[in-house]
mmCIF file of C-alpha atoms and ligand atoms in Angstrom:
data_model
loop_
_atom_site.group_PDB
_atom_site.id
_atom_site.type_symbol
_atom_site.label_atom_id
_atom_site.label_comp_id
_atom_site.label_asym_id
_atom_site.label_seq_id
_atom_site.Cartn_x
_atom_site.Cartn_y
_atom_site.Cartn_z
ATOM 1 C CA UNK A 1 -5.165 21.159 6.725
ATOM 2 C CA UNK A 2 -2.963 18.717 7.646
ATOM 3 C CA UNK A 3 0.028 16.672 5.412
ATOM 4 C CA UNK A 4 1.793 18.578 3.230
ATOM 5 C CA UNK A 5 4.210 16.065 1.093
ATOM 6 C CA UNK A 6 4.137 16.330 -2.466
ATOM 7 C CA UNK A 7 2.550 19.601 -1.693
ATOM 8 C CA UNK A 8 5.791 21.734 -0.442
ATOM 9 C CA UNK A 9 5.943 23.369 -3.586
ATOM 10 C CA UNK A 10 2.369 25.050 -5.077
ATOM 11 C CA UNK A 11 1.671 23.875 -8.556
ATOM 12 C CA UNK A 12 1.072 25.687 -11.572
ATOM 13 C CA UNK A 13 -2.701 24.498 -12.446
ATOM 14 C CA UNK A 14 -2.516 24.792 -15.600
ATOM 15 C CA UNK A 15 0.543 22.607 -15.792
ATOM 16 C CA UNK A 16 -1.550 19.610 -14.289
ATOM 17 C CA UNK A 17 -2.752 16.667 -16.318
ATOM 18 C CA UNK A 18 -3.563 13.371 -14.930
ATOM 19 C CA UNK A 19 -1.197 10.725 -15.803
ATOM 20 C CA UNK A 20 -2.749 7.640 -16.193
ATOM 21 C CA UNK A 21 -1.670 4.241 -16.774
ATOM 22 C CA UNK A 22 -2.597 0.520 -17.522
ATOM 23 C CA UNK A 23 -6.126 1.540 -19.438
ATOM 24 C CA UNK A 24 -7.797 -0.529 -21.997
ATOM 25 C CA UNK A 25 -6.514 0.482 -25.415
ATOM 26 C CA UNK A 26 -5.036 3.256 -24.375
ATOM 27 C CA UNK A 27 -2.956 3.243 -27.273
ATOM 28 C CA UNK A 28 -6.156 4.185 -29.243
ATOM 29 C CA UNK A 29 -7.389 6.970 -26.632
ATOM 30 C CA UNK A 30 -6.787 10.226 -28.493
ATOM 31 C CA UNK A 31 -5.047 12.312 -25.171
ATOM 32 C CA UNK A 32 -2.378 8.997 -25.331
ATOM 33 C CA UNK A 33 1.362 9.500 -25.044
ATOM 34 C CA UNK A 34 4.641 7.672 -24.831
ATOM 35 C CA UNK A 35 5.863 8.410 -22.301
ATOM 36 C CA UNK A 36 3.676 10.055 -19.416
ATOM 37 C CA UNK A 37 6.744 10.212 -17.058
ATOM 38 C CA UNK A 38 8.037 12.834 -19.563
ATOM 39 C CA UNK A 39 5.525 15.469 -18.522
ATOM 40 C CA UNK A 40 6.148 18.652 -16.797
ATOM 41 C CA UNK A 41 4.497 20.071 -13.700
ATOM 42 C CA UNK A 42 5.524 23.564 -13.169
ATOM 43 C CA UNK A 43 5.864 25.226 -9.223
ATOM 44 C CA UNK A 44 5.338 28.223 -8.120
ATOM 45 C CA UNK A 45 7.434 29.926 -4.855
ATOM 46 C CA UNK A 46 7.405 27.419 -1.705
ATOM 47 C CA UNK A 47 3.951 27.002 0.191
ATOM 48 C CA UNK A 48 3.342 29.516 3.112
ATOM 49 C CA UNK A 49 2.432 27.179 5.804
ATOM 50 C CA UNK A 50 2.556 26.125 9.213
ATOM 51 C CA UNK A 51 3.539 22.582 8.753
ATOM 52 C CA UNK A 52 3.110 22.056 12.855
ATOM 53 C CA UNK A 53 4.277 18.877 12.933
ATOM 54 C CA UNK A 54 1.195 17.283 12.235
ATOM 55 C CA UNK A 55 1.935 14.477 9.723
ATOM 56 C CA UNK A 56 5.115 13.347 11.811
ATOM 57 C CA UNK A 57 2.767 10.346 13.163
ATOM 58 C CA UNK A 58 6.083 8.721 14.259
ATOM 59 C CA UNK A 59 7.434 9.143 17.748
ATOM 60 C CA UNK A 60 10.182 12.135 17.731
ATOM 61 C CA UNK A 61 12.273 10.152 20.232
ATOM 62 C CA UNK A 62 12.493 7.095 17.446
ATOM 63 C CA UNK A 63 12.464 8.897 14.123
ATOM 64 C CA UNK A 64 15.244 9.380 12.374
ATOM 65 C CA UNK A 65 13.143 11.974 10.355
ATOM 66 C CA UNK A 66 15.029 14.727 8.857
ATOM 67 C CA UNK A 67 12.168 16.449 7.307
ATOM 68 C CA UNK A 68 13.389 19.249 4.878
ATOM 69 C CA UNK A 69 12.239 22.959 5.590
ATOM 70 C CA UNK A 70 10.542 24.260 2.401
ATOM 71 C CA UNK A 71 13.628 26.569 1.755
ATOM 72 C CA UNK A 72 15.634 23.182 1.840
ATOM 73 C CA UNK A 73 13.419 21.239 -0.692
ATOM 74 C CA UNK A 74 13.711 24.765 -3.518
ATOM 75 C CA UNK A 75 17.319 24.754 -2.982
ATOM 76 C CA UNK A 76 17.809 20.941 -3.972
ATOM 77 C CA UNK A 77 15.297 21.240 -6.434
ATOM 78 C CA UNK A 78 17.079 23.617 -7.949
ATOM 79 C CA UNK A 79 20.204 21.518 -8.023
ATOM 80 C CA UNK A 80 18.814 18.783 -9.098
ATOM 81 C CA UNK A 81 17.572 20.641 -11.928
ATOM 82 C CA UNK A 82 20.749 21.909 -12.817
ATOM 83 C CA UNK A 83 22.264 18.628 -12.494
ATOM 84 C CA UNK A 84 19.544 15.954 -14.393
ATOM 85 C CA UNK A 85 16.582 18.684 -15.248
ATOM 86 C CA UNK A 86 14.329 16.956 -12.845
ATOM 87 C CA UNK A 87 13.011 17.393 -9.617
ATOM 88 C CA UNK A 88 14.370 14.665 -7.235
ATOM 89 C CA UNK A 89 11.610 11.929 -6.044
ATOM 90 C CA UNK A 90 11.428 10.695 -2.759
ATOM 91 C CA UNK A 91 12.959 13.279 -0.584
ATOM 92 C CA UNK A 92 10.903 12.869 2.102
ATOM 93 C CA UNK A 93 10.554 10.942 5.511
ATOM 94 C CA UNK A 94 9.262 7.090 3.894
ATOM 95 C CA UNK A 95 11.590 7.960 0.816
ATOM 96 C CA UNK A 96 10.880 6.863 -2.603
ATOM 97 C CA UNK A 97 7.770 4.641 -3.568
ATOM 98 C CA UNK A 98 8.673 1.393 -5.100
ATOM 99 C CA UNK A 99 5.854 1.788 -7.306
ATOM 100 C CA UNK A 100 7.096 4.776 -8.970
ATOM 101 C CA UNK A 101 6.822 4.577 -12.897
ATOM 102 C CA UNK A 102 10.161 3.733 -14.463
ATOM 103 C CA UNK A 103 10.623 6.111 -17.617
ATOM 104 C CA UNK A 104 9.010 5.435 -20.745
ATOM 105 C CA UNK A 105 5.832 4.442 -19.661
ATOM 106 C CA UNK A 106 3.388 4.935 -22.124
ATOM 107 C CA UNK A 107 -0.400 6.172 -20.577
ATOM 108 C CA UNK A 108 -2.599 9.305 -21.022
ATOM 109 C CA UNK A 109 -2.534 12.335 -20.090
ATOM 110 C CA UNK A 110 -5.797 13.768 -19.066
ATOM 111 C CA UNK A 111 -6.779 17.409 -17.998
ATOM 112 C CA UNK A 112 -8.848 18.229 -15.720
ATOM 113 C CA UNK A 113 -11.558 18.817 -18.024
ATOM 114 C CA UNK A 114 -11.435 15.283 -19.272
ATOM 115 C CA UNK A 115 -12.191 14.412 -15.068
ATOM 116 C CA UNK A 116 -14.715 17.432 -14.446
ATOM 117 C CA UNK A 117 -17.026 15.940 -17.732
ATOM 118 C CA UNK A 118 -18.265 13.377 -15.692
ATOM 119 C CA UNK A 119 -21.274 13.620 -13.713
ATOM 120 C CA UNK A 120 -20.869 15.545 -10.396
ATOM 121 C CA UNK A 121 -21.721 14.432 -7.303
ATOM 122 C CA UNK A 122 -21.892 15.863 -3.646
ATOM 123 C CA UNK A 123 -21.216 14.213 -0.193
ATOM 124 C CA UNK A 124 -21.052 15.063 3.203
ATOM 125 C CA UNK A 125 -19.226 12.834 5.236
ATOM 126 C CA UNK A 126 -17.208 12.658 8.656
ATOM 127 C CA UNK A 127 -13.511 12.751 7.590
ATOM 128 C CA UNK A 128 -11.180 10.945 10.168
ATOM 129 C CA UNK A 129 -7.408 11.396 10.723
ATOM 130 C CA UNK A 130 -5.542 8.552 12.712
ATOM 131 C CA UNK A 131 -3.969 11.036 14.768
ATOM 132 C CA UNK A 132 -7.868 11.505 16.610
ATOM 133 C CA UNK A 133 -8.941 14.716 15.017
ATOM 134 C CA UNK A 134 -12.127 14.508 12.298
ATOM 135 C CA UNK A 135 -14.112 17.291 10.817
ATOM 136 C CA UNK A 136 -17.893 16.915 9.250
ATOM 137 C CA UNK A 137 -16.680 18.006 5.151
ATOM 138 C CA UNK A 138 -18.709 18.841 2.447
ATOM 139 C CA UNK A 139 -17.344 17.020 -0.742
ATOM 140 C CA UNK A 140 -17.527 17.999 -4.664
ATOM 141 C CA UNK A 141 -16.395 15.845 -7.704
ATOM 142 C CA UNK A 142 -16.683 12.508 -9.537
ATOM 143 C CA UNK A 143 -17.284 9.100 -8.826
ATOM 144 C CA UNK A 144 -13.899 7.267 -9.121
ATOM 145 C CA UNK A 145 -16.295 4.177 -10.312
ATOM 146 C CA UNK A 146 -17.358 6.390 -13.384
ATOM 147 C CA UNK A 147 -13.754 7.733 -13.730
ATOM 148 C CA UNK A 148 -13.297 3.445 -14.233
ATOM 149 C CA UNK A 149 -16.518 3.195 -16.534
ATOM 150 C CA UNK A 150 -14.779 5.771 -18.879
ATOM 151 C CA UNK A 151 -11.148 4.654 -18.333
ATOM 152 C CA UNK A 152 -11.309 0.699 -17.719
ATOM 153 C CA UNK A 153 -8.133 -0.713 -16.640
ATOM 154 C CA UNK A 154 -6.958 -3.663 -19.124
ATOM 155 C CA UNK A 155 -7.267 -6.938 -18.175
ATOM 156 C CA UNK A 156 -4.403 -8.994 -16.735
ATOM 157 C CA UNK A 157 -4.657 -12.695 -17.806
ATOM 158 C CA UNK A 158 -8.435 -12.034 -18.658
ATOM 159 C CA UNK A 159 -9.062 -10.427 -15.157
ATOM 160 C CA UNK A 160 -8.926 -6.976 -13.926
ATOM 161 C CA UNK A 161 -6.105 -5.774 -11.986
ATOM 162 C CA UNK A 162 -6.340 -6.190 -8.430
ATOM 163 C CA UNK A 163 -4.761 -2.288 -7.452
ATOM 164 C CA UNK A 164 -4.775 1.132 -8.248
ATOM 165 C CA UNK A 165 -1.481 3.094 -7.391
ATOM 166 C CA UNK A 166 -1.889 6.996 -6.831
ATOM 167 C CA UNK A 167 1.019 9.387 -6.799
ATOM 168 C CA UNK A 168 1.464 13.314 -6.520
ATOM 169 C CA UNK A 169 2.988 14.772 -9.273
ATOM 170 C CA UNK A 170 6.649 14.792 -7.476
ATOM 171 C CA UNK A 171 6.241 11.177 -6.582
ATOM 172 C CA UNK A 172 6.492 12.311 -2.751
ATOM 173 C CA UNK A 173 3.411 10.792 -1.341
ATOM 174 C CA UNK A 174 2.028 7.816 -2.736
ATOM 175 C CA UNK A 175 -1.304 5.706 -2.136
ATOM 176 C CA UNK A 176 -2.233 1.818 -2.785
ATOM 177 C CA UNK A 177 -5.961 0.842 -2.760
ATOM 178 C CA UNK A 178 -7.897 -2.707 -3.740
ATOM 179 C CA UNK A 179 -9.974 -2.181 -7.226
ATOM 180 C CA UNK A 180 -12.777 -3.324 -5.292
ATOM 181 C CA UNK A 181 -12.435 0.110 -2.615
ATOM 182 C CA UNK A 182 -11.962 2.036 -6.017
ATOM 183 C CA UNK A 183 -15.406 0.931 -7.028
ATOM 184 C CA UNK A 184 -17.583 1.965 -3.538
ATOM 185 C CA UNK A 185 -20.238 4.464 -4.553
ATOM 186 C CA UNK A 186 -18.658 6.942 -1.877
ATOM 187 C CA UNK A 187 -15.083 6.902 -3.471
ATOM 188 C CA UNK A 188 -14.979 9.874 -5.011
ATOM 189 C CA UNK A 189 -12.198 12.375 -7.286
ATOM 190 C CA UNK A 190 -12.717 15.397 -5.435
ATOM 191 C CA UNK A 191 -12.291 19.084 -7.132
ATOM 192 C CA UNK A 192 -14.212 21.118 -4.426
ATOM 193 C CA UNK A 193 -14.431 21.148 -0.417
ATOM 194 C CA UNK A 194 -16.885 23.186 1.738
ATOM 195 C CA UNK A 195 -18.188 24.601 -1.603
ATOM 196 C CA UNK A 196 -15.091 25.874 -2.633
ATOM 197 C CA UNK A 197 -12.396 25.052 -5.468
ATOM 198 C CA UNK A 198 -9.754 22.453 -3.421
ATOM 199 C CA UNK A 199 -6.787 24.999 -2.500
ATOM 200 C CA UNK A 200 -2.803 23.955 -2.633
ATOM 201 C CA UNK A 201 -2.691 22.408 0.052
ATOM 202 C CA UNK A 202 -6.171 20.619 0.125
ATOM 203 C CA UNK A 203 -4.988 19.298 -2.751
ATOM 204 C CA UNK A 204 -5.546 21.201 -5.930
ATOM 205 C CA UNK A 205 -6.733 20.705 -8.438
ATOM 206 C CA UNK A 206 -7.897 16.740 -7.646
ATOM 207 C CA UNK A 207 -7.598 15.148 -4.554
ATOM 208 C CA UNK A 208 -9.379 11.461 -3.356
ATOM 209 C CA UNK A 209 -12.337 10.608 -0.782
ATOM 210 C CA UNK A 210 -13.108 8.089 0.952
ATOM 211 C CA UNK A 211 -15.432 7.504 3.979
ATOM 212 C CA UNK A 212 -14.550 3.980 4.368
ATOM 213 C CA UNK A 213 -10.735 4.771 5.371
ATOM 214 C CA UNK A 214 -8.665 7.164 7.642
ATOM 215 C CA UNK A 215 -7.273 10.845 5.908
ATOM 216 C CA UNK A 216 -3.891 9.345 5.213
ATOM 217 C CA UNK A 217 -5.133 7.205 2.204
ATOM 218 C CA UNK A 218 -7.029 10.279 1.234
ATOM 219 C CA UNK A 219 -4.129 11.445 -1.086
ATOM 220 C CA UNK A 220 -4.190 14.944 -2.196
ATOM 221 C CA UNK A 221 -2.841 16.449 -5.255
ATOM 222 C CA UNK A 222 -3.009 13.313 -7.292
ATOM 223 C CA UNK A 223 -0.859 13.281 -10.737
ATOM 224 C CA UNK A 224 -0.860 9.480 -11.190
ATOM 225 C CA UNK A 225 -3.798 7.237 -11.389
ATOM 226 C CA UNK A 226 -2.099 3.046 -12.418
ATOM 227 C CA UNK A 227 -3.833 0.050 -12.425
ATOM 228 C CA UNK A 228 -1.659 -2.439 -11.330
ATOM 229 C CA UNK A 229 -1.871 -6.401 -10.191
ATOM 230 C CA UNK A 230 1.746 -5.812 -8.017
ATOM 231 C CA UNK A 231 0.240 -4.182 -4.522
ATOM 232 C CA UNK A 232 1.255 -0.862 -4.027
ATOM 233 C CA UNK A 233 3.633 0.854 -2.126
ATOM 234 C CA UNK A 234 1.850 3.699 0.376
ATOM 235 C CA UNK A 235 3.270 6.081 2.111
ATOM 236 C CA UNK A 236 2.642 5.530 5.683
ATOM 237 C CA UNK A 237 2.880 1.919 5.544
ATOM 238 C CA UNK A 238 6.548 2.214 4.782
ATOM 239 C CA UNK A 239 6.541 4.486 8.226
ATOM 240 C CA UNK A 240 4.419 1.571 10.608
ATOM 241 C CA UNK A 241 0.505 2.156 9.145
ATOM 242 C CA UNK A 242 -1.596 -0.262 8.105
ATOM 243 C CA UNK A 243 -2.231 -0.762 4.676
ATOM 244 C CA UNK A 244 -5.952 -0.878 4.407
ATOM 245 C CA UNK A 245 -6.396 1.860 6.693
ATOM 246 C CA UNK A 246 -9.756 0.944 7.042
ATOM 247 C CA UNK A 247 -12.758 2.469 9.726
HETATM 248 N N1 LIG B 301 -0.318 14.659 -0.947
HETATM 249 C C1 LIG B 301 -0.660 14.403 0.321
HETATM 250 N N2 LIG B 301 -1.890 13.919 0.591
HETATM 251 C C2 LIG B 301 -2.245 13.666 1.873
HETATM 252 C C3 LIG B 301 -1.342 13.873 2.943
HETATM 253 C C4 LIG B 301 -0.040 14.381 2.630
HETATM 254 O O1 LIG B 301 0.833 14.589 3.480
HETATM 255 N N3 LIG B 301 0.248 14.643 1.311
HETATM 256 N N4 LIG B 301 -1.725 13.606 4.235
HETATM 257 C C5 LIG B 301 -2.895 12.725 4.426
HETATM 258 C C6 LIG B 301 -3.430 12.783 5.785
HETATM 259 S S1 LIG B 301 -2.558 11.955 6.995
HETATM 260 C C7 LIG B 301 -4.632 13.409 6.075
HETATM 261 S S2 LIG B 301 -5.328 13.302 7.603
HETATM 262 C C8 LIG B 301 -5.358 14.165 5.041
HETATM 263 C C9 LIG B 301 -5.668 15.584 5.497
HETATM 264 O O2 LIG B 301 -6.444 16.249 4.528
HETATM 265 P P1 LIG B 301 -6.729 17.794 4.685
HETATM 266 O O3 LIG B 301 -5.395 18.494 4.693
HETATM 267 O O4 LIG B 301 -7.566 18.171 3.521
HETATM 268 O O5 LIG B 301 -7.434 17.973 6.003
HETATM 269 O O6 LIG B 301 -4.635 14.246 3.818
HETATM 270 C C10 LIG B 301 -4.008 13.042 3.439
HETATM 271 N N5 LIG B 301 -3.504 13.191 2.104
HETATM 272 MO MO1 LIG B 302 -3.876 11.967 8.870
#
């Protein structure tokens, strides 16, 4: 396990729908809403982890990280609640994505029943972290280019969009990706590693694969899918990584 932004908090699965946004007549789609910003996730108690500095890829010496202790990221939670009702976004090391959804955008909202009913596919790949560690994984889910068969993002100017955004549910690690990337056989919505339903902090209860990129574009715990022609914020680019994070 290693990363654990957007995931410092576990989520109530049954809280979890996929928010998704910029589909063909989505307006028409039966699970549309107004406003998918509007939904809820629910959290249980803080994550028991051993966070081991793993995901500070930044030098100590230059960072002016102030990463937030679990215990830290409740207790402002909980005042931001109190103050505004909502979790605060952003609250950790890169800050808040520019690509974040302003309110009232209108999308689906799918659960993960709506993502599970397409066909199922296996992989075993070599999964690679930039940091030099990689681990052979067995891999469970769905195509992402069937996930685009069923939900087609609308055209822009008669063309597809040239992006697709991904967010966790707490907006605090985000993900940019070309269409084209999105569309590679081996891209894949993962529910299940090693034969196993994902866990928190693999991601439950969707997470993406890729074996054409490092780990860090592998985002876990996705809440927002959006297709989008403006190029994505990501995480660890704001913090020095490339952007393609390609092998
Ligand atoms: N939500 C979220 N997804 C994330 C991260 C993270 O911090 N938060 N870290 C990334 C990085 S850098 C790696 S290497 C992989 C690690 O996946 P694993 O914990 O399943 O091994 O998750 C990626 N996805
Ligand atoms: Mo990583």
């Amino acid at each position: 396990m290693n990363g654990v932004f957007g995931l410092r908090m576990d989520l109530e699965l049954e809280s979890w729908r996929l928010q998704l946004v910029g589909m063909n007549g989505a307006s028409q789609h039966p699970l549309y809403v107004e406003d998918v910003t509007a939904w809820d996730y629910r959290y249980k108690t803080p994550s028991e982890h051993e966070d081991k500095d793993h995901d500070t890829k930044v030098d100590p010496k230059l960072s002016t990280a102030n990463k937030m202790a679990p215990e830290a990221m409740q207790a402002q939670a909980e005042e931001d609640e109190n103050h505004t009702g909502r979790m605060a976004r952003g609250t950790e090391e890169a800050g808040e994505s520019g690509s974040t959804l302003p309110p009232k955008t209108a999308g689906l909202l799918l659960p993960i029943a709506e993502v599970t009913k397409l066909p199922r596919h296996e992989l075993v790949t070599q999964f690679k972290c930039i940091e030099g560690w990689s681990q052979i994984v067995h891999w469970a889910g769905v195509r992402m280019a069937d996930f685009l068969e069923t939900y087609p993002p609308a055209k822009i100017n008669g063309k597809d969009p040239f992006y697709v955004y991904m967010e966790t549910p707490d907006g605090n690690y985000y993900t940019g990706y070309d269409l084209d990337v999105m569309r590679h056989p081996q891209t894949m919505l993962v529910t299940e590693m090693m034969e196993a339903p994902l866990t928190q902090l693999h991601g439950a209860p969707l997470r993406l694969h890729m074996p054409t990129k490092y780990g860090y574009k592998q985002i876990k715990r996705i809440g927002l899918i959006a297709y989008t022609n403006d190029k994505p914020d990501d995480y660890w680019t704001k913090l020095g990584y490339d952007w393609y994070a390609g092998l």
